[in-house]
Short mmCIF file of C-alpha atoms in Angstrom, two decimals:
data_model
loop_
_atom_site.label_atom_id
_atom_site.label_comp_id
_atom_site.label_asym_id
_atom_site.label_seq_id
_atom_site.Cartn_x
_atom_site.Cartn_y
_atom_site.Cartn_z
CA MET A 135 -0.22 18.27 80.16
CA GLY A 136 1.20 20.94 82.44
CA ALA A 137 4.05 21.72 80.07
CA ILE A 138 1.75 22.12 77.08
CA LEU A 139 -0.74 24.20 79.05
CA LYS A 140 2.01 26.50 80.22
CA ARG A 141 3.51 26.88 76.77
CA GLU A 142 0.17 27.57 75.11
CA LEU A 143 -0.75 30.19 77.67
CA SER A 144 2.58 31.94 77.34
CA SER A 145 2.24 31.84 73.56
CA TYR A 146 -1.21 33.47 73.82
CA PHE A 147 -0.08 36.13 76.22
CA ASN A 148 3.29 36.79 74.58
CA SER A 149 1.61 37.50 71.29
CA ALA A 150 -1.13 39.95 70.43
CA ILE A 151 -3.83 37.27 70.18
CA ALA A 152 -4.81 37.15 73.84
CA TYR A 153 -5.01 40.94 74.10
CA ILE A 154 -6.96 41.39 70.86
CA VAL A 155 -9.46 38.72 71.82
CA MET A 156 -9.87 40.21 75.29
CA ALA A 157 -10.17 43.74 73.92
CA VAL A 158 -12.88 42.74 71.44
CA PHE A 159 -14.72 40.76 74.08
CA PHE A 160 -14.57 43.63 76.56
CA PHE A 161 -15.65 46.16 73.95
CA PHE A 162 -18.78 44.34 72.82
CA SER A 163 -19.78 43.06 76.25
CA GLY A 164 -19.24 46.63 77.53
CA LEU A 165 -21.36 48.02 74.74
CA TYR A 166 -24.19 45.56 75.42
CA PHE A 167 -23.85 46.17 79.13
CA TYR A 168 -24.13 49.92 78.61
CA VAL A 169 -27.14 49.61 76.30
CA PHE A 170 -29.12 46.93 78.10
CA CYS A 171 -28.26 47.67 81.72
CA LEU A 172 -27.16 51.26 82.13
CA TYR A 173 -29.15 52.92 79.34
CA TYR A 174 -32.36 50.90 79.83
CA ASP A 175 -31.95 51.03 83.56
CA SER A 176 -32.12 47.29 84.11
CA SER A 177 -30.31 45.06 86.58
CA SER A 178 -30.74 41.98 84.40
CA LEU A 179 -27.67 40.79 82.54
CA THR A 180 -29.73 38.31 80.50
CA PRO A 181 -29.81 40.28 77.19
CA VAL A 182 -26.10 41.00 77.51
CA PHE A 183 -25.33 37.31 77.79
CA SER A 184 -27.64 36.18 75.02
CA ASN A 185 -26.21 38.77 72.64
CA MET A 186 -22.66 37.71 73.44
CA PHE A 187 -23.31 34.38 71.67
CA MET A 188 -22.67 35.97 68.29
CA ILE A 189 -19.46 37.68 69.47
CA ILE A 190 -18.13 34.49 71.04
CA LEU A 191 -18.79 32.70 67.78
CA PHE A 192 -16.30 34.91 66.01
CA LEU A 193 -13.77 35.21 68.82
CA ILE A 194 -13.21 31.57 69.71
CA PRO A 195 -11.92 30.61 66.24
CA LEU A 196 -9.25 33.29 66.73
CA ILE A 197 -8.13 31.58 69.92
CA THR A 198 -8.18 28.03 68.59
CA MET A 199 -7.27 28.40 64.92
CA LYS A 200 -3.59 27.74 65.40
CA SER A 201 -3.75 25.20 68.18
CA PHE A 202 -3.07 22.11 66.06
CA SER A 203 -2.84 23.51 62.55
CA GLU A 204 0.30 25.46 63.33
CA GLU A 205 1.94 22.57 65.13
CA LYS A 206 1.48 20.55 61.98
CA LYS A 207 2.78 23.29 59.76
CA LEU A 208 5.88 23.98 61.88
CA LYS A 209 6.38 20.22 62.32
CA THR A 210 6.44 20.75 66.06
CA ASP A 211 3.80 18.06 66.33
CA GLN A 212 6.70 15.67 65.83
CA ALA A 213 8.12 16.79 69.14
CA LEU A 214 4.76 16.51 70.87
CA LEU A 215 3.84 13.13 69.46
CA THR A 216 7.24 11.56 70.04
CA SER A 217 7.50 12.75 73.63
CA PRO A 218 6.32 10.56 76.48
CA VAL A 219 2.92 12.25 76.75
CA SER A 220 -0.46 10.73 75.94
CA LEU A 221 -2.64 12.20 73.22
CA PHE A 222 -5.29 12.96 75.83
CA ASP A 223 -2.80 15.10 77.75
CA ILE A 224 -1.82 16.95 74.58
CA VAL A 225 -5.41 17.71 73.59
CA MET A 226 -6.41 18.62 77.16
CA GLY A 227 -3.43 20.95 77.44
CA LYS A 228 -4.55 22.74 74.29
CA PHE A 229 -8.19 22.81 75.36
CA LEU A 230 -7.54 24.07 78.87
CA SER A 231 -5.19 26.83 77.74
CA ALA A 232 -7.78 28.14 75.27
CA PHE A 233 -10.44 27.80 77.94
CA ILE A 234 -8.40 29.74 80.47
CA LEU A 235 -7.93 32.59 78.01
CA TYR A 236 -11.66 32.54 77.35
CA ALA A 237 -12.36 32.53 81.08
CA CYS A 238 -10.17 35.63 81.40
CA CYS A 239 -12.51 37.32 78.91
CA VAL A 240 -15.61 36.19 80.78
CA ALA A 241 -14.15 37.49 84.03
CA ILE A 242 -15.16 41.00 82.92
CA PHE A 243 -18.72 40.11 83.95
CA ILE A 244 -17.58 40.22 87.56
CA ILE A 245 -16.87 43.92 87.05
CA TYR A 246 -20.28 44.48 85.44
CA THR A 247 -21.87 42.78 88.43
CA ILE A 248 -20.01 45.07 90.79
CA ILE A 249 -21.20 48.07 88.79
CA ILE A 250 -24.81 46.86 89.09
CA CYS A 251 -24.26 46.46 92.82
CA PHE A 252 -23.78 50.23 93.07
CA PHE A 253 -27.39 50.74 92.03
CA VAL A 254 -29.28 47.69 93.17
CA THR A 255 -28.64 44.28 94.72
CA PRO A 256 -28.78 41.83 91.81
CA ASP A 257 -29.81 38.20 92.00
CA PHE A 258 -26.39 36.60 92.43
CA ALA A 259 -27.67 33.09 91.79
CA VAL A 260 -28.92 34.15 88.36
CA ILE A 261 -25.64 35.85 87.51
CA LEU A 262 -23.58 32.83 88.59
CA CYS A 263 -25.81 30.61 86.49
CA THR A 264 -25.39 32.80 83.43
CA ILE A 265 -21.61 32.92 83.88
CA LEU A 266 -21.58 29.14 84.11
CA GLY A 267 -23.66 29.06 80.94
CA ILE A 268 -21.36 31.32 78.97
CA LEU A 269 -18.34 29.32 80.15
CA LEU A 270 -19.93 26.07 79.04
CA LEU A 271 -21.00 27.52 75.70
CA GLY A 272 -17.47 28.77 75.11
CA GLY A 273 -15.99 25.45 76.22
CA ALA A 274 -18.16 23.56 73.74
CA LEU A 275 -17.20 25.90 70.89
CA ILE A 276 -13.52 25.67 71.86
CA ALA A 277 -13.69 21.87 71.73
CA ILE A 278 -15.35 21.96 68.30
CA ASP A 279 -12.90 24.52 66.92
CA ILE A 280 -9.85 22.68 68.25
CA PHE A 281 -11.15 19.62 66.48
CA ILE A 282 -11.43 21.64 63.26
CA SER A 283 -7.92 22.98 63.78
CA ALA A 284 -6.60 19.44 64.05
CA LEU A 285 -8.01 18.65 60.60
CA THR A 286 -5.97 21.17 58.65
CA GLU A 287 -2.53 22.67 58.32
CA SER A 288 -3.77 26.16 57.60
CA GLN A 289 -4.81 28.57 60.32
CA ILE A 290 -6.98 30.52 57.91
CA ILE A 291 -8.93 27.45 56.84
CA ALA A 292 -9.32 26.43 60.46
CA ALA A 293 -10.64 29.89 61.33
CA ILE A 294 -13.07 30.10 58.41
CA VAL A 295 -14.44 26.60 58.89
CA SER A 296 -14.78 27.26 62.62
CA ILE A 297 -16.72 30.46 62.01
CA GLY A 298 -18.86 28.65 59.45
CA ALA A 299 -19.57 25.85 61.89
CA GLY A 300 -20.37 28.41 64.57
CA LEU A 301 -22.80 30.28 62.34
CA PHE A 302 -24.49 27.03 61.39
CA ILE A 303 -24.88 26.20 65.06
CA TYR A 304 -26.28 29.68 65.61
CA MET A 305 -28.82 29.32 62.81
CA LEU A 306 -29.89 25.83 63.83
CA ASP A 307 -33.05 27.26 65.42
CA SER A 308 -34.15 29.16 62.36
CA ILE A 309 -33.43 26.11 60.21
CA SER A 310 -35.44 23.84 62.47
CA SER A 311 -38.45 26.15 62.26
CA LEU A 312 -38.44 25.67 58.47
CA ILE A 313 -38.61 21.90 58.72
CA SER A 314 -42.09 20.47 59.06
CA VAL A 315 -41.07 16.92 59.95
CA ASP A 316 -41.72 16.73 63.63
CA PHE A 317 -38.99 14.46 64.87
CA ILE A 318 -36.25 16.26 62.92
CA THR A 319 -37.36 19.53 64.48
CA LYS A 320 -37.14 17.83 67.87
CA ILE A 321 -33.59 16.65 67.20
CA PHE A 322 -32.58 20.11 65.99
CA ASN A 323 -34.04 21.69 69.08
CA ALA A 324 -32.31 19.18 71.33
CA VAL A 325 -28.89 19.94 69.86
CA SER A 326 -29.54 23.66 69.52
CA PHE A 327 -26.84 25.60 71.30
CA ASN A 328 -29.14 28.58 71.49
CA GLN A 329 -31.89 26.78 73.32
CA ASN A 330 -29.51 24.99 75.66
CA TYR A 331 -27.75 28.26 76.34
CA SER A 332 -30.78 30.53 76.74
CA ASN A 333 -31.96 28.66 79.84
CA PHE A 334 -28.68 29.61 81.50
CA THR A 335 -29.12 33.26 80.57
CA TYR A 336 -32.52 33.29 82.28
CA GLY A 337 -30.88 31.88 85.37
CA ILE A 338 -32.35 28.40 85.00
CA LEU A 339 -29.87 25.69 85.89
CA ASN A 340 -31.21 22.70 84.02
CA LEU A 341 -29.27 19.46 84.34
CA SER A 342 -29.97 18.46 80.73
CA ASN A 343 -28.45 21.73 79.44
CA LEU A 344 -25.41 21.16 81.62
CA VAL A 345 -25.02 17.59 80.41
CA PHE A 346 -25.46 18.75 76.81
CA PHE A 347 -22.52 21.15 76.86
CA VAL A 348 -20.27 18.84 78.87
CA SER A 349 -20.94 16.02 76.41
CA VAL A 350 -20.20 18.25 73.41
CA ILE A 351 -16.85 19.08 75.02
CA ALA A 352 -16.13 15.42 75.76
CA ILE A 353 -17.14 14.22 72.30
CA PHE A 354 -15.01 16.73 70.44
CA ILE A 355 -11.98 16.19 72.66
CA PHE A 356 -12.36 12.50 71.93
CA LEU A 357 -12.69 13.17 68.19
CA THR A 358 -9.58 15.37 68.23
CA ILE A 359 -7.63 12.54 69.85
CA ARG A 360 -8.90 10.20 67.14
CA VAL A 361 -7.82 12.61 64.40
CA LEU A 362 -4.29 12.77 65.84
CA GLU A 363 -4.25 9.02 66.22
CA LYS A 364 -5.44 8.53 62.65
CA ARG A 365 -2.70 10.74 61.29
CA ARG A 366 -0.15 8.19 62.46
CA TRP A 367 -1.82 5.48 60.43
CA SER A 368 -2.39 7.31 57.19
CA MET B 10 19.56 -1.23 71.64
CA VAL B 11 17.18 -0.70 68.76
CA GLU B 12 15.74 -3.69 67.00
CA VAL B 13 13.75 -3.24 63.83
CA LYS B 14 12.03 -6.33 62.47
CA ASN B 15 10.25 -6.74 59.13
CA LEU B 16 9.13 -3.15 59.11
CA THR B 17 6.74 -2.22 56.32
CA LYS B 18 4.93 1.02 55.71
CA CYS B 19 2.47 1.60 52.92
CA TYR B 20 1.03 4.90 51.82
CA GLY B 21 -1.93 3.72 49.81
CA ASP B 22 -0.42 1.47 47.15
CA ILE B 23 3.09 2.83 47.55
CA LYS B 24 5.42 0.88 49.77
CA ALA B 25 7.60 3.56 51.38
CA VAL B 26 9.37 1.01 53.55
CA ASP B 27 9.44 -2.57 52.44
CA ASP B 28 10.17 -5.30 54.96
CA ILE B 29 13.37 -3.95 56.50
CA SER B 30 15.16 -5.39 59.51
CA PHE B 31 18.28 -4.22 61.30
CA THR B 32 19.68 -3.87 64.78
CA ALA B 33 21.67 -1.09 66.39
CA GLN B 34 23.61 -2.21 69.44
CA THR B 35 24.15 -0.09 72.51
CA GLY B 36 27.16 2.17 72.04
CA GLU B 37 27.02 1.79 68.29
CA ILE B 38 26.64 4.54 65.74
CA LEU B 39 24.53 3.29 62.90
CA GLY B 40 24.53 5.23 59.66
CA PHE B 41 21.35 5.13 57.71
CA LEU B 42 22.26 5.91 54.17
CA GLY B 43 20.13 6.34 51.11
CA PRO B 44 19.17 8.77 48.38
CA ASN B 45 16.35 11.25 48.90
CA GLY B 46 13.01 9.56 49.14
CA ALA B 47 14.47 6.15 49.96
CA GLY B 48 12.38 5.82 53.10
CA LYS B 49 14.89 6.99 55.70
CA SER B 50 12.66 9.56 57.36
CA THR B 51 9.67 7.26 57.28
CA THR B 52 11.66 4.56 59.04
CA MET B 53 12.87 7.00 61.66
CA ASN B 54 9.38 8.35 62.19
CA ILE B 55 8.17 4.83 62.80
CA ILE B 56 11.01 4.04 65.22
CA THR B 57 10.15 7.13 67.26
CA GLY B 58 6.45 6.43 67.24
CA TYR B 59 5.38 9.43 65.17
CA LEU B 60 4.06 7.16 62.46
CA SER B 61 2.77 3.67 62.83
CA SER B 62 4.00 0.81 60.72
CA THR B 63 1.77 -1.21 58.43
CA ASP B 64 3.60 -4.30 59.57
CA GLY B 65 6.61 -5.25 61.67
CA THR B 66 7.91 -4.29 65.09
CA VAL B 67 10.32 -1.83 66.67
CA THR B 68 11.83 -2.78 70.00
CA ILE B 69 13.82 -0.31 72.03
CA ASP B 70 15.77 -1.72 74.95
CA GLY B 71 13.24 -4.50 75.24
CA SER B 72 10.04 -2.48 75.08
CA GLU B 73 7.85 -2.15 72.05
CA ILE B 74 6.62 1.22 70.93
CA LEU B 75 3.09 0.03 70.19
CA ASP B 76 2.63 -1.79 73.49
CA GLU B 77 4.18 0.75 75.85
CA PRO B 78 4.31 4.00 73.88
CA ILE B 79 4.97 6.34 76.78
CA LYS B 80 7.65 4.24 78.42
CA THR B 81 9.38 3.64 75.07
CA LYS B 82 9.18 7.22 73.87
CA ALA B 83 10.95 8.35 77.06
CA LYS B 84 13.99 6.37 75.95
CA ILE B 85 14.35 8.16 72.63
CA GLY B 86 15.78 11.52 71.76
CA TYR B 87 14.62 12.47 68.29
CA LEU B 88 15.85 15.15 65.97
CA PRO B 89 13.53 15.13 62.96
CA GLU B 90 14.56 16.37 59.54
CA ILE B 91 13.04 19.76 60.29
CA PRO B 92 13.84 20.60 63.91
CA PRO B 93 10.55 20.93 65.83
CA LEU B 94 11.08 24.47 67.06
CA TYR B 95 8.56 27.07 68.13
CA PRO B 96 9.81 30.19 66.37
CA ASP B 97 8.34 32.62 68.90
CA MET B 98 10.08 31.18 71.93
CA THR B 99 13.52 31.95 73.25
CA VAL B 100 16.02 29.11 73.22
CA ILE B 101 16.03 28.71 76.97
CA LYS B 102 12.23 28.82 77.27
CA TYR B 103 11.94 26.27 74.50
CA LEU B 104 14.37 23.90 76.18
CA GLU B 105 12.58 24.33 79.48
CA PHE B 106 9.33 23.44 77.75
CA MET B 107 10.83 20.34 76.14
CA PHE B 108 12.35 19.39 79.50
CA ASP B 109 8.91 19.53 81.12
CA LEU B 110 7.25 17.82 78.17
CA LYS B 111 9.67 14.91 78.35
CA LYS B 112 9.13 14.68 82.11
CA VAL B 113 12.87 14.54 82.70
CA LYS B 114 13.77 13.81 86.29
CA LEU B 115 17.12 15.61 86.48
CA PRO B 116 17.90 18.97 88.08
CA LYS B 117 16.33 21.28 85.50
CA ALA B 118 18.56 24.35 85.31
CA GLU B 119 21.80 22.37 85.57
CA HIS B 120 20.81 19.79 83.01
CA ILE B 121 19.67 22.36 80.45
CA LYS B 122 22.88 24.30 80.96
CA GLU B 123 24.90 21.14 80.48
CA VAL B 124 23.11 20.26 77.23
CA MET B 125 23.47 23.82 75.94
CA GLU B 126 27.19 23.61 76.58
CA ILE B 127 27.48 20.33 74.70
CA VAL B 128 25.93 21.77 71.53
CA LYS B 129 27.42 25.24 72.16
CA ILE B 130 24.29 27.32 72.22
CA ASP B 131 24.67 28.91 75.66
CA GLY B 132 25.64 32.14 73.91
CA VAL B 133 22.24 32.46 72.23
CA LYS B 134 20.03 31.15 74.99
CA ASP B 135 18.01 34.37 75.34
CA ARG B 136 17.50 34.91 71.62
CA ILE B 137 14.20 34.21 69.93
CA ILE B 138 14.43 31.06 67.85
CA LYS B 139 13.09 32.55 64.62
CA ASN B 140 16.00 35.02 64.56
CA LEU B 141 18.63 32.29 64.75
CA SER B 142 20.62 31.07 61.78
CA LYS B 143 19.94 27.64 60.31
CA GLY B 144 22.97 26.17 62.01
CA TYR B 145 21.91 27.37 65.42
CA LYS B 146 18.35 26.16 64.88
CA GLN B 147 19.73 22.75 64.05
CA ARG B 148 21.72 22.80 67.28
CA VAL B 149 18.74 23.82 69.34
CA GLY B 150 16.93 20.86 67.78
CA PHE B 151 19.90 18.74 68.74
CA ALA B 152 19.84 20.03 72.29
CA GLN B 153 16.17 19.14 72.52
CA ALA B 154 16.95 15.56 71.50
CA LEU B 155 19.68 15.30 74.14
CA LEU B 156 17.47 16.44 77.01
CA GLY B 157 17.10 13.75 79.63
CA ASN B 158 20.10 11.77 78.35
CA PRO B 159 18.00 9.26 76.43
CA PRO B 160 19.77 5.95 75.75
CA VAL B 161 18.73 6.05 72.09
CA LEU B 162 19.30 8.98 69.75
CA ILE B 163 17.59 9.14 66.37
CA LEU B 164 18.96 11.91 64.18
CA ASP B 165 17.43 12.57 60.80
CA GLU B 166 19.94 14.30 58.52
CA PRO B 167 21.45 16.34 61.35
CA THR B 168 24.03 18.11 59.19
CA VAL B 169 21.88 19.32 56.32
CA GLY B 170 22.21 23.05 55.75
CA LEU B 171 25.20 23.53 58.02
CA ASP B 172 28.45 25.13 56.96
CA PRO B 173 31.52 22.86 56.68
CA LYS B 174 32.87 23.88 60.07
CA GLN B 175 29.59 23.14 61.77
CA VAL B 176 29.32 19.82 59.93
CA VAL B 177 32.65 18.77 61.38
CA GLU B 178 31.56 19.89 64.84
CA ILE B 179 28.29 18.00 64.66
CA ARG B 180 30.08 14.88 63.44
CA THR B 181 32.53 15.07 66.32
CA LEU B 182 29.58 15.54 68.63
CA ILE B 183 27.82 12.48 67.24
CA LYS B 184 30.99 10.45 67.62
CA SER B 185 31.37 11.44 71.25
CA LEU B 186 27.70 10.72 71.90
CA GLY B 187 28.05 7.29 70.33
CA LYS B 188 30.15 6.15 73.26
CA LYS B 189 27.24 6.33 75.68
CA HIS B 190 24.16 6.20 73.49
CA THR B 191 22.82 4.12 70.68
CA VAL B 192 22.85 6.52 67.77
CA ILE B 193 21.03 6.04 64.49
CA PHE B 194 21.59 8.84 62.08
CA SER B 195 20.56 9.23 58.52
CA SER B 196 22.19 11.03 55.68
CA HIS B 197 22.37 10.99 51.94
CA VAL B 198 26.01 12.02 52.06
CA LEU B 199 28.20 8.98 52.06
CA SER B 200 31.43 10.58 53.20
CA GLU B 201 29.67 11.82 56.29
CA VAL B 202 28.32 8.44 57.24
CA SER B 203 31.59 6.64 56.54
CA ALA B 204 33.50 9.18 58.65
CA THR B 205 31.22 8.86 61.64
CA CYS B 206 29.56 5.46 61.78
CA ASP B 207 30.59 2.04 62.94
CA ARG B 208 28.10 0.39 60.70
CA ILE B 209 26.19 1.45 57.62
CA VAL B 210 22.78 0.37 56.48
CA VAL B 211 22.09 1.38 52.91
CA ILE B 212 18.47 1.78 52.00
CA SER B 213 17.03 2.39 48.60
CA ASN B 214 13.41 2.42 47.51
CA GLY B 215 12.33 1.27 50.92
CA LYS B 216 14.56 -1.79 50.90
CA ILE B 217 17.83 -2.52 52.64
CA VAL B 218 20.45 -3.09 49.96
CA ALA B 219 23.48 -3.39 52.22
CA ASP B 220 24.18 -3.71 55.91
CA ALA B 221 27.85 -3.96 56.84
CA PRO B 222 30.57 -2.48 59.03
CA THR B 223 31.84 0.72 57.46
CA LYS B 224 35.28 -0.60 56.51
CA ASP B 225 33.89 -3.65 54.69
CA LEU B 226 31.11 -1.93 52.86
CA ALA B 227 32.91 -1.18 49.58
CA ASN B 228 34.12 -4.76 49.14
CA VAL B 229 30.82 -6.24 50.18
CA ILE B 230 29.02 -4.18 47.60
CA SER B 231 31.34 -4.43 44.61
CA GLY B 232 32.54 -8.03 44.87
CA GLN B 233 34.95 -7.42 41.98
CA GLY B 234 38.05 -5.44 41.13
CA GLU B 235 38.70 -2.90 38.45
CA LEU B 236 41.88 -1.89 36.73
CA LEU B 237 42.48 1.23 34.68
CA LEU B 238 45.02 0.81 31.94
CA GLU B 239 46.61 3.13 29.39
CA ALA B 240 48.62 1.48 26.62
CA GLU B 241 49.84 2.20 23.10
CA GLY B 242 48.72 0.03 20.21
CA SER B 243 45.66 -0.78 18.18
CA GLN B 244 42.48 -0.98 20.17
CA ASN B 245 41.29 -4.32 18.86
CA GLU B 246 44.62 -5.96 19.44
CA ILE B 247 44.90 -4.76 23.02
CA SER B 248 41.33 -5.70 23.83
CA GLU B 249 42.00 -9.17 22.58
CA ILE B 250 45.23 -9.53 24.56
CA LEU B 251 43.55 -8.34 27.72
CA ASN B 252 40.55 -10.59 27.27
CA ASN B 253 42.86 -13.58 27.11
CA VAL B 254 44.47 -12.81 30.47
CA TYR B 255 43.35 -15.23 33.17
CA GLY B 256 40.79 -13.72 35.56
CA VAL B 257 39.63 -10.88 33.33
CA LYS B 258 35.87 -10.65 33.03
CA LYS B 259 35.32 -7.66 30.82
CA VAL B 260 37.33 -5.01 28.99
CA ARG B 261 35.89 -1.63 28.10
CA THR B 262 37.43 1.22 26.17
CA VAL B 263 36.94 4.40 28.16
CA GLY B 264 39.05 6.85 26.16
CA LEU B 265 41.90 7.08 23.69
CA ASN B 266 44.20 4.20 24.56
CA THR B 267 42.55 3.83 27.93
CA TYR B 268 40.81 0.67 29.06
CA LYS B 269 38.86 -0.41 32.07
CA ILE B 270 39.29 -4.02 33.06
CA GLU B 271 36.89 -5.80 35.36
CA TYR B 272 38.25 -8.90 37.06
CA ASP B 273 37.57 -11.29 39.91
CA SER B 274 38.66 -9.61 43.10
CA ASP B 275 40.36 -12.76 44.39
CA THR B 276 43.02 -12.85 41.64
CA ASP B 277 45.68 -10.21 41.11
CA ILE B 278 45.90 -9.79 37.34
CA ARG B 279 48.42 -6.98 37.20
CA LYS B 280 51.49 -9.15 36.62
CA SER B 281 49.80 -11.22 33.93
CA VAL B 282 48.60 -8.07 32.21
CA PHE B 283 52.12 -6.67 32.22
CA ARG B 284 53.61 -9.86 30.75
CA ALA B 285 50.95 -10.20 28.09
CA MET B 286 51.33 -6.61 26.99
CA ALA B 287 55.12 -6.79 26.98
CA LYS B 288 55.00 -9.90 24.88
CA ALA B 289 52.78 -8.16 22.31
CA ASP B 290 55.07 -5.09 22.39
CA CYS B 291 52.34 -2.77 23.54
CA PRO B 292 53.97 -0.46 26.08
CA ILE B 293 51.94 0.19 29.19
CA LEU B 294 51.85 3.93 29.91
CA MET B 295 49.78 3.74 33.04
CA MET B 296 48.18 1.08 35.17
CA LYS B 297 46.05 2.00 38.10
CA ASN B 298 43.77 0.21 40.49
CA GLY B 299 40.38 1.62 39.57
CA GLY B 300 38.46 -0.39 42.15
CA MET B 301 35.20 1.15 43.16
CA SER B 302 35.35 3.80 45.80
CA LEU B 303 32.75 3.71 48.51
CA GLU B 304 31.01 6.54 46.69
CA GLU B 305 30.80 4.63 43.44
CA SER B 306 29.63 1.45 45.07
CA PHE B 307 26.92 3.41 46.85
CA LEU B 308 25.77 4.93 43.59
CA LYS B 309 25.80 1.55 41.93
CA LEU B 310 23.79 0.01 44.72
CA THR B 311 21.10 2.61 44.76
CA GLU B 312 21.01 2.85 40.98
CA ASN B 313 20.44 -0.87 40.62
CA SER B 314 17.60 -1.00 43.01
CA THR B 315 16.02 2.07 41.45
CA ARG B 316 15.94 0.23 38.18
CA LYS B 317 14.57 -2.82 39.88
CA GLY B 318 11.94 -0.70 41.50
CA GLY B 319 11.02 0.76 38.14
CA ASN B 320 10.50 -2.68 36.65
CA ASN B 321 8.23 -3.69 39.44
#
C-alpha cells in the first residue's frame, strides 16, 4: 500500500493536476469566504462550507478520473495485479492518495479560521465539526469516483460519469420533494448527501451522519475491489 | 518449477486456452511458441495470476496461485507483452516503486543498480520513461521483472520491436538467466525460440500441438523424410519409376523436371532412387535432402490445427 500511495502522490504533485485542483479549490473557497464572512461581516463559516459542495463535486472527478482507468489503458495494472499486494492494499493506496490531496485543499480552511480570529474568537468546535464534515463528504465522493474510474479505460468517461453521479447526488433532495410516496421520500432523504452533510456545516456532530459517510466509503472501496476481482474472471 | 495442469480459459463461448498441461523445470528455459492469437499471452497471464483460469491449476514451486496468491506472486517476475511502465516517471523512480511494490527484501539501492547493469539501462536511469526508445522501454520492463531475483521469470514476447543487435543481447541475457531461474518465454518467431530454449512447447488455437526438447522437435513433428530430385526424362515415366521405389510414399511434381518425394524417415531411399533412375536412363541432375526445416514443421503444425479448429 505504501508504495502505491507514494507513487500516486508523486504523480499528482509532479503533474499539474494537484496544483490546478488546489488552485480552483482555493479560488472558490476564497471567494465564498470573502463574500459570506468578510463582506457580510460574519464569523460563521457555515455558508462557505455548504456552497463548497458544488465545487467539490466537480473537482473530485479531476483527482480520481485516472486512478484506475489509466492503469488499465497503460497496462500498468498488470504490474499491480501480478505483484504480491492484495487488492485491498491497491485500492486503499489509490483512495488514500486522492484523499490526502483533497485534505491539502481543505487545509486552506485553517487559514480562513486564523483570519476570522483577527476579528473575533470563533467557535472552534463548530469549525472542527465542519472540517470533519467536508473531509467525509469528499472521502465519500472519492470512493464513488474511484469505483467509476475502475469501470472504464477512458479518463474522460470516468470524469463525465463521476460528475453526472455527483450532480445526481446533489439533486437528490429536489427529486425527493417531487415524489409523493412517503417511504421513497424517506429513503431519498436518508441517503441524501446534502442532508447528511448540512448537519456538519451547522456544527452538529450526529453519529448517524458520520456512520453514513464512513459506510459509503467502505461500500465503494469494497465494490472497487470486486470490480478488479471480476476483471480477472471475465 | 512451474507446473501447469489442464488449464482452460474461456471467453464467453470461445476457448482461448483449451486443456493445456506442461512443466518447466528449475534451471530450464521453456520456449512458448505459437502464431499470434494462439493463447500464449492468455496462458502467461493466468500463470502470473493476472487472469483466472476457467479450469485447471498452476503450481509454482509447490504453491498454487489461487490458494496463496501473494506468496506465489512474489516468486514470479513478469514481463507482459506491453511493458507495464508509467510514462511520467524516471527509470530509477519507476524501479524504486516496483521494488517497494514487490516488497523485495534486498538492499534497495545496490539491488536496483545491479539489475540496471544486467539489462544495461544505468545510462538512462534519470530519463523520463516516455522519452525512451522502444528498446529501452522493453529493457526497463525487463529490469522490473528481474527485481527481487524471482525464481520464476515469465517473459511475453520480450524481443518484439527490438533491433537485431538488441534481440541478440536480450537472447544472451535470457540464456544467462536460465542458469539460475526457471524461464518461460513466448515468441512467434521460431528461430528465436530454437536458439535460446532447452525445450519448446508449440501452442496453436489454445491447444498444445508439440512439446519436445528443441533438438528433437523437427523430427517429432514431421515423422517423415523428403527428398528433392531433379532429373531429365518424361514426367510420367519418372513419376512411375519413383513410385515403384521401396519406401516412397508420394511423388509430387514441383517444377520443370523437379520432383518432391515423401518417404518413411526410417529408410534411406537415395541409393534405390539412383539405381532405379540409372536403369531407366534418366540422368539425375540434382538430389537433395528436402526434409522439413524446423520452420516448415512449425508452419505445418500450426496450419493443421488451424484447419482443425475451423472445422470444429
